[in-house]
Tab-separated table of C-alpha atoms in Angstrom:
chain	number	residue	atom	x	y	z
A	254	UNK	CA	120.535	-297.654	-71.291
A	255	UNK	CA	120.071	-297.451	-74.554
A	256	UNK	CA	117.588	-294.874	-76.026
A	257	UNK	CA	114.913	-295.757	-78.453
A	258	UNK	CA	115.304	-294.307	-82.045
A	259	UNK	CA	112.200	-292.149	-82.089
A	260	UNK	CA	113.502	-290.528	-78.933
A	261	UNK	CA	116.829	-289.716	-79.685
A	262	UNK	CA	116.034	-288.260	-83.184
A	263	UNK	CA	113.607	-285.759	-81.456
A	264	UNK	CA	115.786	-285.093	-78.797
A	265	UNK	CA	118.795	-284.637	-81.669
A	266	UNK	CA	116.208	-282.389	-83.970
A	267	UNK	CA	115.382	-280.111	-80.626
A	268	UNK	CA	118.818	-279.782	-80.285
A	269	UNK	CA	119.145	-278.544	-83.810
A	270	UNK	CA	116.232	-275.977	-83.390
A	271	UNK	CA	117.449	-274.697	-80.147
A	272	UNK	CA	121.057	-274.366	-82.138
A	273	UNK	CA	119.487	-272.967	-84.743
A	274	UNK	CA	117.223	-270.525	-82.416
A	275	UNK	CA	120.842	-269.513	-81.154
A	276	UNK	CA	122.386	-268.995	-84.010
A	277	UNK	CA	119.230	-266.970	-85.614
A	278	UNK	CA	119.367	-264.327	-82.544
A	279	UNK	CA	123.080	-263.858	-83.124
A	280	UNK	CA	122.837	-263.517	-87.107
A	281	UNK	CA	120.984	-261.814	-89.453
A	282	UNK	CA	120.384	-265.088	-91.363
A	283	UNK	CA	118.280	-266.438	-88.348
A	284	UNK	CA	115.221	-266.831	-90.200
A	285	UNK	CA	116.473	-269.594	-92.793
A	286	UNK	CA	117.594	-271.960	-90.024
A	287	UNK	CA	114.551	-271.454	-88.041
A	288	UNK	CA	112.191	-272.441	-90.828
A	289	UNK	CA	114.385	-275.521	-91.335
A	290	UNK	CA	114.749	-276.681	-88.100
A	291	UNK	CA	110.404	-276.083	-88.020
A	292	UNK	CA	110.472	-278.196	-90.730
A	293	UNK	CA	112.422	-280.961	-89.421
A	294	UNK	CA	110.897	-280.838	-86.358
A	295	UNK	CA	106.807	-280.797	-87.518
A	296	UNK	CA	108.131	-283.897	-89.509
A	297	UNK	CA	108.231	-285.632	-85.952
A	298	UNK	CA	105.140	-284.680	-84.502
A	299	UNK	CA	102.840	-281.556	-84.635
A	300	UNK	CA	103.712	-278.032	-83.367
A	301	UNK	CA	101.542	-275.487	-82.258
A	302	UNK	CA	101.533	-272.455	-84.378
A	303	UNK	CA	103.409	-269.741	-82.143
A	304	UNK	CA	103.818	-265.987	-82.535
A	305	UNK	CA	106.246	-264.296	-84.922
A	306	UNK	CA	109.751	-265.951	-84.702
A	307	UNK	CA	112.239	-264.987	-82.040
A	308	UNK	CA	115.013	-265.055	-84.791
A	309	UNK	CA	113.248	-261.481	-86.074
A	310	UNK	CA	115.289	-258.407	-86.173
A	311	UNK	CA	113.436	-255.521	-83.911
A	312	UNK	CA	112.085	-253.024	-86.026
A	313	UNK	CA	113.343	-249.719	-85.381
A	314	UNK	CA	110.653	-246.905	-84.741
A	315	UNK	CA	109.807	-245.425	-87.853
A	316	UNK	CA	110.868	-241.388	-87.996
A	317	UNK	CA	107.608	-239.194	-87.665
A	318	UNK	CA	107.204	-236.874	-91.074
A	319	UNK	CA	108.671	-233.192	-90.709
A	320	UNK	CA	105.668	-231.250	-90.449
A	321	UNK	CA	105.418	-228.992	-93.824
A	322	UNK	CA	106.505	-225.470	-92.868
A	323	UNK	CA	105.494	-222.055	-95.394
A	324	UNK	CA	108.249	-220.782	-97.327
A	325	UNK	CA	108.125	-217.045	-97.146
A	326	UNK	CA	105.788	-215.651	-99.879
A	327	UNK	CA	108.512	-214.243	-102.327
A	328	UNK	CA	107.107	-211.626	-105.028
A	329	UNK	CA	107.158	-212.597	-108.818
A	330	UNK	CA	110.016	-211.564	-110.749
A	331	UNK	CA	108.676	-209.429	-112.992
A	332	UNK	CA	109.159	-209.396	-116.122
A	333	UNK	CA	110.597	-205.842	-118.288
A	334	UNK	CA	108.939	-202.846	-117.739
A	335	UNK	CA	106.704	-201.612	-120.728
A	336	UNK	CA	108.481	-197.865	-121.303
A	337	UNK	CA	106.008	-197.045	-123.403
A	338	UNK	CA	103.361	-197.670	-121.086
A	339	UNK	CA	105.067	-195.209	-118.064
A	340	UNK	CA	105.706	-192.478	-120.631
A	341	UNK	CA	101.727	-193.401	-121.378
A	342	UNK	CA	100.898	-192.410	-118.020
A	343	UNK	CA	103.484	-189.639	-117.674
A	344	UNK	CA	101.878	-187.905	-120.901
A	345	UNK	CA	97.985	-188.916	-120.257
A	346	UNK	CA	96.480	-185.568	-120.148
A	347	UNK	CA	98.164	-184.926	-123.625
A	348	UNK	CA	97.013	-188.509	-125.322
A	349	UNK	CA	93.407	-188.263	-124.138
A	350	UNK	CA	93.402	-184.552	-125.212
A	351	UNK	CA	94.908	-185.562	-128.967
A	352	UNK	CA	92.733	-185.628	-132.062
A	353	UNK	CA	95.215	-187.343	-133.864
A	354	UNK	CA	99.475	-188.535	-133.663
A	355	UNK	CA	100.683	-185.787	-134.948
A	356	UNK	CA	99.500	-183.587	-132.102
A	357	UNK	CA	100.884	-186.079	-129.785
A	358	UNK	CA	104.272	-186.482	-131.668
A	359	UNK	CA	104.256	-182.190	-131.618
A	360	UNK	CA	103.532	-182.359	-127.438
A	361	UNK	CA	106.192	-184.562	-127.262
A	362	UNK	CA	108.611	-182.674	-129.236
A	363	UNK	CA	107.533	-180.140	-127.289
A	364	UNK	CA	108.484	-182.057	-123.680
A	365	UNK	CA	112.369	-182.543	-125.113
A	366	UNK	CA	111.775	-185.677	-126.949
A	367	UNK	CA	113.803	-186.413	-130.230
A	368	UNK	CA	114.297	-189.225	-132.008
A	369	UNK	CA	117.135	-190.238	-130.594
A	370	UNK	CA	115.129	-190.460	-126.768
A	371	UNK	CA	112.557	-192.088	-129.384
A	372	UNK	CA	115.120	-194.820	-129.451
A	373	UNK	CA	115.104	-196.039	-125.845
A	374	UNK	CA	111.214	-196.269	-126.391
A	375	UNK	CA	112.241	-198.560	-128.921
A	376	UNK	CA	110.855	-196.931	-131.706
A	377	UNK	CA	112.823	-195.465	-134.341
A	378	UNK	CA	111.766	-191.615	-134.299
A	379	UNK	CA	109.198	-189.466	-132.078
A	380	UNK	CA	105.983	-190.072	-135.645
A	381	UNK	CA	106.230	-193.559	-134.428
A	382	UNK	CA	106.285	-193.435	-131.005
A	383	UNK	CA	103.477	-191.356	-130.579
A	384	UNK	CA	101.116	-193.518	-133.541
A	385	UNK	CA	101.564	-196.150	-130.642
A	386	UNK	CA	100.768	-193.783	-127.657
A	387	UNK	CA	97.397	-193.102	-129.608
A	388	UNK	CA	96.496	-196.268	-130.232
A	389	UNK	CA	96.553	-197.377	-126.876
A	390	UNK	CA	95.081	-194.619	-125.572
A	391	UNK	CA	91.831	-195.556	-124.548
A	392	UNK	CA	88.720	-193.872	-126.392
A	393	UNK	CA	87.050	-190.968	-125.346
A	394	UNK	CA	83.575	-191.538	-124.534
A	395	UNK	CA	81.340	-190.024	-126.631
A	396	UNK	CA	79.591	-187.194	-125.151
A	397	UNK	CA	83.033	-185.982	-124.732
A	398	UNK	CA	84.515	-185.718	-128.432
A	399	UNK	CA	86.401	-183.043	-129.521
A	400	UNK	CA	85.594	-182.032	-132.927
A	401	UNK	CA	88.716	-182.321	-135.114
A	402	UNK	CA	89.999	-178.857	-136.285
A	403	UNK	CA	90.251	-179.179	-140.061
A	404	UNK	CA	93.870	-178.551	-141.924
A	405	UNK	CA	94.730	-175.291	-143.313
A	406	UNK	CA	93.075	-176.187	-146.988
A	407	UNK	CA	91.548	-174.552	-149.698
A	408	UNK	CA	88.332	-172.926	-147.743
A	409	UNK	CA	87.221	-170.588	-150.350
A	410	UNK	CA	84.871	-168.555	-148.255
A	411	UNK	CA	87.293	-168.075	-145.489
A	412	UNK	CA	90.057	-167.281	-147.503
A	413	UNK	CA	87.625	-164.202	-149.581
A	414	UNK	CA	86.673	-162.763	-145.946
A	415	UNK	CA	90.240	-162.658	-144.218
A	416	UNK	CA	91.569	-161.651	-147.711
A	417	UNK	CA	88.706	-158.274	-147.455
A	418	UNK	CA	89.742	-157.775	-143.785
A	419	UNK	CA	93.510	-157.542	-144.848
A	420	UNK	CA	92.754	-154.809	-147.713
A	421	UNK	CA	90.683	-152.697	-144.972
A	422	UNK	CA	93.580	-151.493	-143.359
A	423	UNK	CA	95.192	-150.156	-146.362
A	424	UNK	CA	92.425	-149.117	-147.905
A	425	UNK	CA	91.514	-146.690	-145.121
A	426	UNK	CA	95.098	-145.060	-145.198
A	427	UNK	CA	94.227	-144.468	-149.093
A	428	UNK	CA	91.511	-143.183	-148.557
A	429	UNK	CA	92.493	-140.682	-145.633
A	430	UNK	CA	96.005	-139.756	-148.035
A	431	UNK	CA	93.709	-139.529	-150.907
A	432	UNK	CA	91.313	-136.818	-148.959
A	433	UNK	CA	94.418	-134.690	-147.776
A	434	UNK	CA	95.574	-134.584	-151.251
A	435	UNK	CA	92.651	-133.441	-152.687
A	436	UNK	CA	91.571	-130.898	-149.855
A	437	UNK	CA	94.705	-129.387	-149.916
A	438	UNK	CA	95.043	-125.856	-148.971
A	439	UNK	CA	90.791	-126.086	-148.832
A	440	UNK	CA	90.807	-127.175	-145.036
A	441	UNK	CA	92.741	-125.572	-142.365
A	442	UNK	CA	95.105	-127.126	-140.040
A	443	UNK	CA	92.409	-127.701	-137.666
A	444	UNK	CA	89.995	-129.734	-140.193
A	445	UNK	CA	92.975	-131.742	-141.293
A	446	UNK	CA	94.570	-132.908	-138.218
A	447	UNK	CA	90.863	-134.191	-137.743
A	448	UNK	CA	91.119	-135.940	-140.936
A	449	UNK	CA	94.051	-137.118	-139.617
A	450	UNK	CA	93.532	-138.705	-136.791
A	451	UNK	CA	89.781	-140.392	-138.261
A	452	UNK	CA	91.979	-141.803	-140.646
A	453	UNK	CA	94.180	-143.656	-138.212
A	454	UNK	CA	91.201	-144.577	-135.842
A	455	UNK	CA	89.647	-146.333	-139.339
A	456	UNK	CA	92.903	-147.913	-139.838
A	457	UNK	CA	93.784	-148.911	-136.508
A	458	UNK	CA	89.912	-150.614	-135.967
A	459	UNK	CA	90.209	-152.378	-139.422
A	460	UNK	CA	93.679	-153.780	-138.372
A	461	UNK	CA	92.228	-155.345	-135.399
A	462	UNK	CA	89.697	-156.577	-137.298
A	463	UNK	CA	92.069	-158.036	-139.935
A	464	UNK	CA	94.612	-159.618	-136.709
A	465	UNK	CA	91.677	-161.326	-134.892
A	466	UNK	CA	91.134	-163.704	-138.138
A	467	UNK	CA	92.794	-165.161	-140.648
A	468	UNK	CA	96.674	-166.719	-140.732
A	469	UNK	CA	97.612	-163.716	-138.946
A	470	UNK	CA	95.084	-164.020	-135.875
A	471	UNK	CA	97.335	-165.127	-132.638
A	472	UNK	CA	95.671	-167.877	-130.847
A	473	UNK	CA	97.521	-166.725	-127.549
A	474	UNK	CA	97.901	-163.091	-127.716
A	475	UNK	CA	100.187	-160.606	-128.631
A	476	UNK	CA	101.143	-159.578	-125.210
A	477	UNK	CA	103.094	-156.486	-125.514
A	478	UNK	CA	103.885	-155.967	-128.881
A	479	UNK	CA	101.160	-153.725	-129.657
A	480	UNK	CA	102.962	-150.890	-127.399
A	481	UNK	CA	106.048	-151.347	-129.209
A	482	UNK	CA	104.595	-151.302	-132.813
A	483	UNK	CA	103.092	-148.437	-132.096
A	484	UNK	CA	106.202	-146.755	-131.294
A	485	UNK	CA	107.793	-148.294	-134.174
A	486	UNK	CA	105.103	-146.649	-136.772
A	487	UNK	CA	105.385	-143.491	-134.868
A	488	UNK	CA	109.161	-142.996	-135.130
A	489	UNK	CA	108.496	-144.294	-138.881
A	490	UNK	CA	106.704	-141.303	-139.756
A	491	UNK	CA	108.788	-138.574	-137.462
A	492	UNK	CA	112.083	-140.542	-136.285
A	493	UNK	CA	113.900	-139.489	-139.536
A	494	UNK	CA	113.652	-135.927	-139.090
A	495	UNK	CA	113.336	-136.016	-135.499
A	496	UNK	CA	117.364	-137.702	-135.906
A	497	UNK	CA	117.886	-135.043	-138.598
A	498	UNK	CA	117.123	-131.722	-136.515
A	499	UNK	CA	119.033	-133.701	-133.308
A	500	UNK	CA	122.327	-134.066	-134.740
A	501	UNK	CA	121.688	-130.763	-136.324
A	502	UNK	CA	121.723	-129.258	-133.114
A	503	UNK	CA	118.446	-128.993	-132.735
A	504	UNK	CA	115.623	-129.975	-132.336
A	505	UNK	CA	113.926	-126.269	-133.394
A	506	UNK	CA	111.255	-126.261	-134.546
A	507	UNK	CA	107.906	-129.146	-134.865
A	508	UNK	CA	108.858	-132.588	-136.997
A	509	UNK	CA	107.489	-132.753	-140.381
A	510	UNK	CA	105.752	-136.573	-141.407
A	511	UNK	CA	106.747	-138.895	-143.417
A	512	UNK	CA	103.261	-140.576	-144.297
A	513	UNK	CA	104.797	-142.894	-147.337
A	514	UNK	CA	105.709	-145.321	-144.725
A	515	UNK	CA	102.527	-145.810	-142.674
A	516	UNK	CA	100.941	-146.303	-146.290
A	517	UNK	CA	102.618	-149.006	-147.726
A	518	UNK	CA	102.992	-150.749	-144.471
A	519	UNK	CA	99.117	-151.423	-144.002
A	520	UNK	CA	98.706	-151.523	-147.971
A	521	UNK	CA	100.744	-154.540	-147.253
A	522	UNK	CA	98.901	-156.436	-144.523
A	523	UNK	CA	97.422	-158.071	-147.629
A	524	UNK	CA	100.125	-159.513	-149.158
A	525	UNK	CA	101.609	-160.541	-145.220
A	526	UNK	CA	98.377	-162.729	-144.547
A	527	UNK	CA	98.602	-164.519	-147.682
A	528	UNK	CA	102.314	-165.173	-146.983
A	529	UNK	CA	101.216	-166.479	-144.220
A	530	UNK	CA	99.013	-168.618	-145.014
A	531	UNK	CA	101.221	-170.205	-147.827
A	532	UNK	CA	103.502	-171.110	-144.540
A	533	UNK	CA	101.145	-172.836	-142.703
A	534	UNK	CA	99.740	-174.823	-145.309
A	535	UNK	CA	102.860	-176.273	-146.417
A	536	UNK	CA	104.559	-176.822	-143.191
A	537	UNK	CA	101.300	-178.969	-142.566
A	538	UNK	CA	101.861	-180.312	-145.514
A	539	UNK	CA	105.192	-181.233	-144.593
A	540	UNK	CA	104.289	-182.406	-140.895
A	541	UNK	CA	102.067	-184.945	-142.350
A	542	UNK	CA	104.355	-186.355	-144.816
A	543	UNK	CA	107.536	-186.500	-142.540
A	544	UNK	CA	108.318	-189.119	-140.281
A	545	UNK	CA	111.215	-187.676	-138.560
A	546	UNK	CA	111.838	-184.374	-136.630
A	547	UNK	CA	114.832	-183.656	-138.370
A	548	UNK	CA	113.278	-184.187	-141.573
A	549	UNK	CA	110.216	-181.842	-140.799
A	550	UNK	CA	112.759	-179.106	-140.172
A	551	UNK	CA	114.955	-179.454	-142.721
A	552	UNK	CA	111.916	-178.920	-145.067
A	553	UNK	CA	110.406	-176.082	-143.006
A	554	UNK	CA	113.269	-173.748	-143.117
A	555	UNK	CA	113.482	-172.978	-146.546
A	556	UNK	CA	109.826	-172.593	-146.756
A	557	UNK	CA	109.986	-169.625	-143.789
A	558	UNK	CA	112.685	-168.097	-146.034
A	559	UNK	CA	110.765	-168.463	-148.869
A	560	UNK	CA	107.669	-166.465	-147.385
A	561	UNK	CA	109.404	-163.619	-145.896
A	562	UNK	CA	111.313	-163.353	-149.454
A	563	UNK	CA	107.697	-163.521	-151.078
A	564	UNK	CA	106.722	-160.809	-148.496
A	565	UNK	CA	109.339	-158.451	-149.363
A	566	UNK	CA	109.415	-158.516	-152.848
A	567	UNK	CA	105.497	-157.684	-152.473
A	568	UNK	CA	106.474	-155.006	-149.690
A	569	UNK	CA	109.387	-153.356	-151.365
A	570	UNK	CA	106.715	-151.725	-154.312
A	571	UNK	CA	104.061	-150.963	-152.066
A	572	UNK	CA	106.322	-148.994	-150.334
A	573	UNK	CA	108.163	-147.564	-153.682
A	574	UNK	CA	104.624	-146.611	-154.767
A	575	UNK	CA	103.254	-144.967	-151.404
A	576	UNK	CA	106.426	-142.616	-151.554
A	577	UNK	CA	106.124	-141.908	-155.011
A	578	UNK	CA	102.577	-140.971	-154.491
A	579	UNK	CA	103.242	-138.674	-151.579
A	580	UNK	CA	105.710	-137.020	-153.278
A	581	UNK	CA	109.527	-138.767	-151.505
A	582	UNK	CA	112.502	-139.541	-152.774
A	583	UNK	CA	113.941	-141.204	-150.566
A	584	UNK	CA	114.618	-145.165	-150.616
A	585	UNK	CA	112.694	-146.897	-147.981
A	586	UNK	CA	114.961	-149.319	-147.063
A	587	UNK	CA	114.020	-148.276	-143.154
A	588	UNK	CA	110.876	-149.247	-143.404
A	589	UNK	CA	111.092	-152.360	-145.561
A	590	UNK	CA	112.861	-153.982	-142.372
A	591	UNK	CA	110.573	-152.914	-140.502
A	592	UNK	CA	107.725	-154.654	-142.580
A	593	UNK	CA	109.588	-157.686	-142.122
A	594	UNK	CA	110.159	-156.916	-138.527
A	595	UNK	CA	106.253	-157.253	-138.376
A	596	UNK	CA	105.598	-160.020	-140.182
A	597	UNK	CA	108.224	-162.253	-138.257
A	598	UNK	CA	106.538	-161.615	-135.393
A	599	UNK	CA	103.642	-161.832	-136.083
A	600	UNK	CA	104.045	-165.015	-137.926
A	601	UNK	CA	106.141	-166.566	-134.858
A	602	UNK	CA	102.646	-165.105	-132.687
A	603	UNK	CA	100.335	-166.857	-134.972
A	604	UNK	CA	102.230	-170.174	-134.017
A	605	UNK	CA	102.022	-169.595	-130.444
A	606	UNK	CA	104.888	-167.548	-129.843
A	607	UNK	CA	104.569	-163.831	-128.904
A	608	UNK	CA	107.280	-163.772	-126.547
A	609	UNK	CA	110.172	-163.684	-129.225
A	610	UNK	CA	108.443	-160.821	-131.232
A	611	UNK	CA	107.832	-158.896	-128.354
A	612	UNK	CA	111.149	-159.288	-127.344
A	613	UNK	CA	113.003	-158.352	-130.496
A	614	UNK	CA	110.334	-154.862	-131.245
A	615	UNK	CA	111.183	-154.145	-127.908
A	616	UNK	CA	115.095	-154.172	-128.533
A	617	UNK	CA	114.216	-151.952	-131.787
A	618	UNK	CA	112.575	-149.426	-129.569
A	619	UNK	CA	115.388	-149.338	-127.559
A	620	UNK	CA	117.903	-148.555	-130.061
A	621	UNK	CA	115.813	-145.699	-131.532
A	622	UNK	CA	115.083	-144.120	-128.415
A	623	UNK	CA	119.018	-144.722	-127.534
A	624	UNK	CA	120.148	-142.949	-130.750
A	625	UNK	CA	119.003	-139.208	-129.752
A	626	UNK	CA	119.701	-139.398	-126.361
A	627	UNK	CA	123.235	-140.806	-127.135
A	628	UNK	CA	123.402	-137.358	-129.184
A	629	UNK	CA	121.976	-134.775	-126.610
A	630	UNK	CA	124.007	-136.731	-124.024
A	631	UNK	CA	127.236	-136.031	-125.628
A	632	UNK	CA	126.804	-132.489	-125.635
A	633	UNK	CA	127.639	-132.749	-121.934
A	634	UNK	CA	131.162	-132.239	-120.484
A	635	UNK	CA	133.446	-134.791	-120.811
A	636	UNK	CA	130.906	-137.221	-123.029
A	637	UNK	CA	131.482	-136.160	-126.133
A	638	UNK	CA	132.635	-140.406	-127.169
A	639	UNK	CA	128.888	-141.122	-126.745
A	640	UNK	CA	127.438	-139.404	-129.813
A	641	UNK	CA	130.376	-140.243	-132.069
A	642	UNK	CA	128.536	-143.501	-133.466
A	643	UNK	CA	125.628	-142.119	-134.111
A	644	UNK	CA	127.456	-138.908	-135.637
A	645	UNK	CA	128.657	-141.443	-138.385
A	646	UNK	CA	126.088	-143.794	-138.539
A	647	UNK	CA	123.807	-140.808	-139.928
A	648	UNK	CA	127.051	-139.213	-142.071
A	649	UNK	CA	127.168	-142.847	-143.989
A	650	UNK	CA	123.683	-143.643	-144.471
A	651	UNK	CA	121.389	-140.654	-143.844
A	652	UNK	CA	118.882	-139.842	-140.758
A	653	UNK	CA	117.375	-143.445	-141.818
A	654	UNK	CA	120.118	-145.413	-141.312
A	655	UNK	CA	119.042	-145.410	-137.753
A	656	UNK	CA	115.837	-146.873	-137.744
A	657	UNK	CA	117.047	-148.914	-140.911
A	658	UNK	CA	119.938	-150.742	-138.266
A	659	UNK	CA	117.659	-150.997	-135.140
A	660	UNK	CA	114.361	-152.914	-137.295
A	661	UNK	CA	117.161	-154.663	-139.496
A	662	UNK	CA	118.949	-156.500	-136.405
A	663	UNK	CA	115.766	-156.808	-134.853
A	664	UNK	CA	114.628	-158.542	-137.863
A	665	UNK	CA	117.624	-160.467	-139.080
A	666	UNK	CA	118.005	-162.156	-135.190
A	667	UNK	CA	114.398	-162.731	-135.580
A	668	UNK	CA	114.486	-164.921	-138.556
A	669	UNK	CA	116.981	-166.625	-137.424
A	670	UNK	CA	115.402	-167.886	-134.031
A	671	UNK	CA	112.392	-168.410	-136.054
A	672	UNK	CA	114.368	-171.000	-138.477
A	673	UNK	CA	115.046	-172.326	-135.397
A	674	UNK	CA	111.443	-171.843	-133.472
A	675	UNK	CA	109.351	-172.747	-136.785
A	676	UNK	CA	111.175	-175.999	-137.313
A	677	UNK	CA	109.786	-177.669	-134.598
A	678	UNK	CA	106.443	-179.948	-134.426
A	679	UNK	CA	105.169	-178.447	-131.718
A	680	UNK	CA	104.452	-174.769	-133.415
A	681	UNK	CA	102.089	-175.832	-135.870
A	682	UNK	CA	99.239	-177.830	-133.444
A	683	UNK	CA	97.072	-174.417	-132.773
A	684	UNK	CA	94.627	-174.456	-135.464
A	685	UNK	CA	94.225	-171.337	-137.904
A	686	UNK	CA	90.902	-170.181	-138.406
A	687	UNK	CA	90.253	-169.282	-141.756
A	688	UNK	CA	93.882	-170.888	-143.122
């Protein structure tokens, strides 16, 4: 009946471990009884080592990893653009074709670029702007190097043979005045037209000559303007009395000339070039030293006044002195605008700018030409108002006011675009030979 103690403690510790299996598969704390009740029960007698306890949790099946996938290759954000660089490439012709900044800083000017654009370059004027466009121009190689034109300076040697070209012209209408004067009433009318007209060939060929070098040679042409000088000298030697016999009534009768003019105008082709070459060399000197455009212009203008003031006070006795020597009277006040009709244009030509010269000798043809026909027109029925200006234009002033108002408006709006023209960088990059 009774149960012997060994028995009934292993029977009571199985009981335990089977409670304790129970309670394990129930609970999460399983594993703490179980390794108890083990250890109560190896106490007893010997267990075989079994597999992993039943009182562990199941593992739950591990999630496989996502499989990497490619973002979308996005572009770098950039970082901000280098203006300087795209104006770089926008201008390239001009920066590899530039000796030095100051050509690239006129070709700029040139484009539309001030110094307030200058500003969204982030530079403070146009000087600056284009000192960094040639540094980072790349170098020329050097089979390809442009030789550097040197500044308008003190060349002796050039300056003595444009100086002898510019005295040719006059000195050919001397000479051909001179010979008329002396073989006068010796030669007939045949032997002096001849002299004449040799005369004005010499003087013609030595003004070419004198144009083609020197601060007065025009890198680009004069275009037209020869035409319309020509006219101008003509009506300079006949227009006076041509206006004189038309509002006369006539014209009756052949035009006498009026040589004073033609004389002192080529006597002062002289005195022009050297005018001109005092311009050049100190609006170079004044594009060097500035480092704004509106500083280069406000010193430029007064020096283009300056030379056309210099070139009329050395034109007004040349021309005093041809008409005293040919025997006038008269005051040439016609054809000192006319000299300065000349020189503005052919300064503004000498810059690169023919167009402006052409334009304004042209408009002073015009309003010679329009002055007689205005008169013979109004002779007609019914347009009588037409010749009524020119009627007192010529009572107030004298046949000369005519020419005197068409070459002095000419000139006048002349200098005035050239203050304007002049002022800019951009003229004064053609190289002068001989300045």
């Amino acid at each position: 009946m009774f149960a012997r103690p060994g028995a009934s403690g292993a029977s009571a510790s199985g009981a335990s471990a089977s409670g304790a299996s129970a309670s394990g598969a129930s609970a999460s704390g399983a594993s703490a009884s179980g390794a108890s009740a083990s250890g109560a029960s190896g106490a007893a007698r010997p267990v075989a080592p079994a597999g992993p306890p039943a009182s562990a949790a199941p593992r739950p099946a591990e999630i496989p990893p996502r499989a990497p996938q490619r973002r979308p290759a996005t572009p770098a954000r950039r970082g901000p653009a280098d203006p300087v660089k795209s104006l770089m490439h926008h201008h390239r012709d001009l920066c590899e074709r530039a000796v030095s900044p100051l050509e690239i800083a006129a070709g700029l000017e040139a484009h539309g670029l001030t110094d307030r654009t200058a500003a969204r370059y982030r530079h403070r004027d146009v000087f600056a702007l284009a000192e960094e466009l040639y540094a980072r121009t790349p170098a020329r190689p050097a089979g390809s190097a442009v030789a550097v034109p040197p500044p308008p300076g003190p060349d002796t040697e050039a300056r003595a043979g444009w100086t002898l070209l510019a005295l040719l012209p006059g000195a050919a209408c001397l000479a051909t005045a001179g010979l008329l004067l002396v073989t006068e009433g010796a030669l007939g009318g045949g032997a002096r037209a001849t002299v004449i007209v040799t005369g004005a060939l010499l003087a013609c060929l030595a003004l070419r000559f004198c144009l083609g070098r020197g601060p007065l040679r025009a890198p680009e042409g004069a275009g037209r303007a020869g035409m319309y000088a020509c006219w101008l000298l003509s009506f300079a030697v006949y227009g006076e009395e041509l206006i004189a016999q038309v509002v006369s009534g006539g014209p009756d009768g052949p035009w006498e000339a009026a040589p004073a003019p033609l004389l002192g105008l080529t006597a002062a082709v002289a005195p022009a070039a050297w005018c001109a070459h005092f311009f050049t060399v100190q609006a170079h000197r004044k594009l060097t030293g500035s480092r704004a455009l509106e500083e280069f212009g406000a010193g430029v203008r007064p020096l283009l006044l300056a030379a056309v003031v210099l070139f009329l006070c050395a034109l007004l006795p040349l021309l005093f002195l041809a008409d005293l020597g040919l025997g006038g009277t008269g005051t040439p006040v016609s054809a000192a605008a006319l000299g300065v009709l000349f020189f503005l244009a052919r300064l503004l030509a000498a810059h690169g700018l023919p167009e402006p010269g052409t334009v304004a000798l042209a408009a002073a043809c015009a309003v010679e030409a329009a002055a007689p026909a205005l008169v013979l027109a109004g002779r007609l029925p019914g347009l009588e108002p037409l010749a009524r200006p020119v009627h007192a234009l010529v009572a107030a002033g004298g046949p000369g006011s005519v020419p005197a108002l068409a070459c002095g408006a000419a000139a006048l709006g002349l200098l005035l675009h050239a203050s304007a023209a002049l002022s800019r960088a951009s003229a004064h990059t053609h190289p002068h030979t001989g300045a």
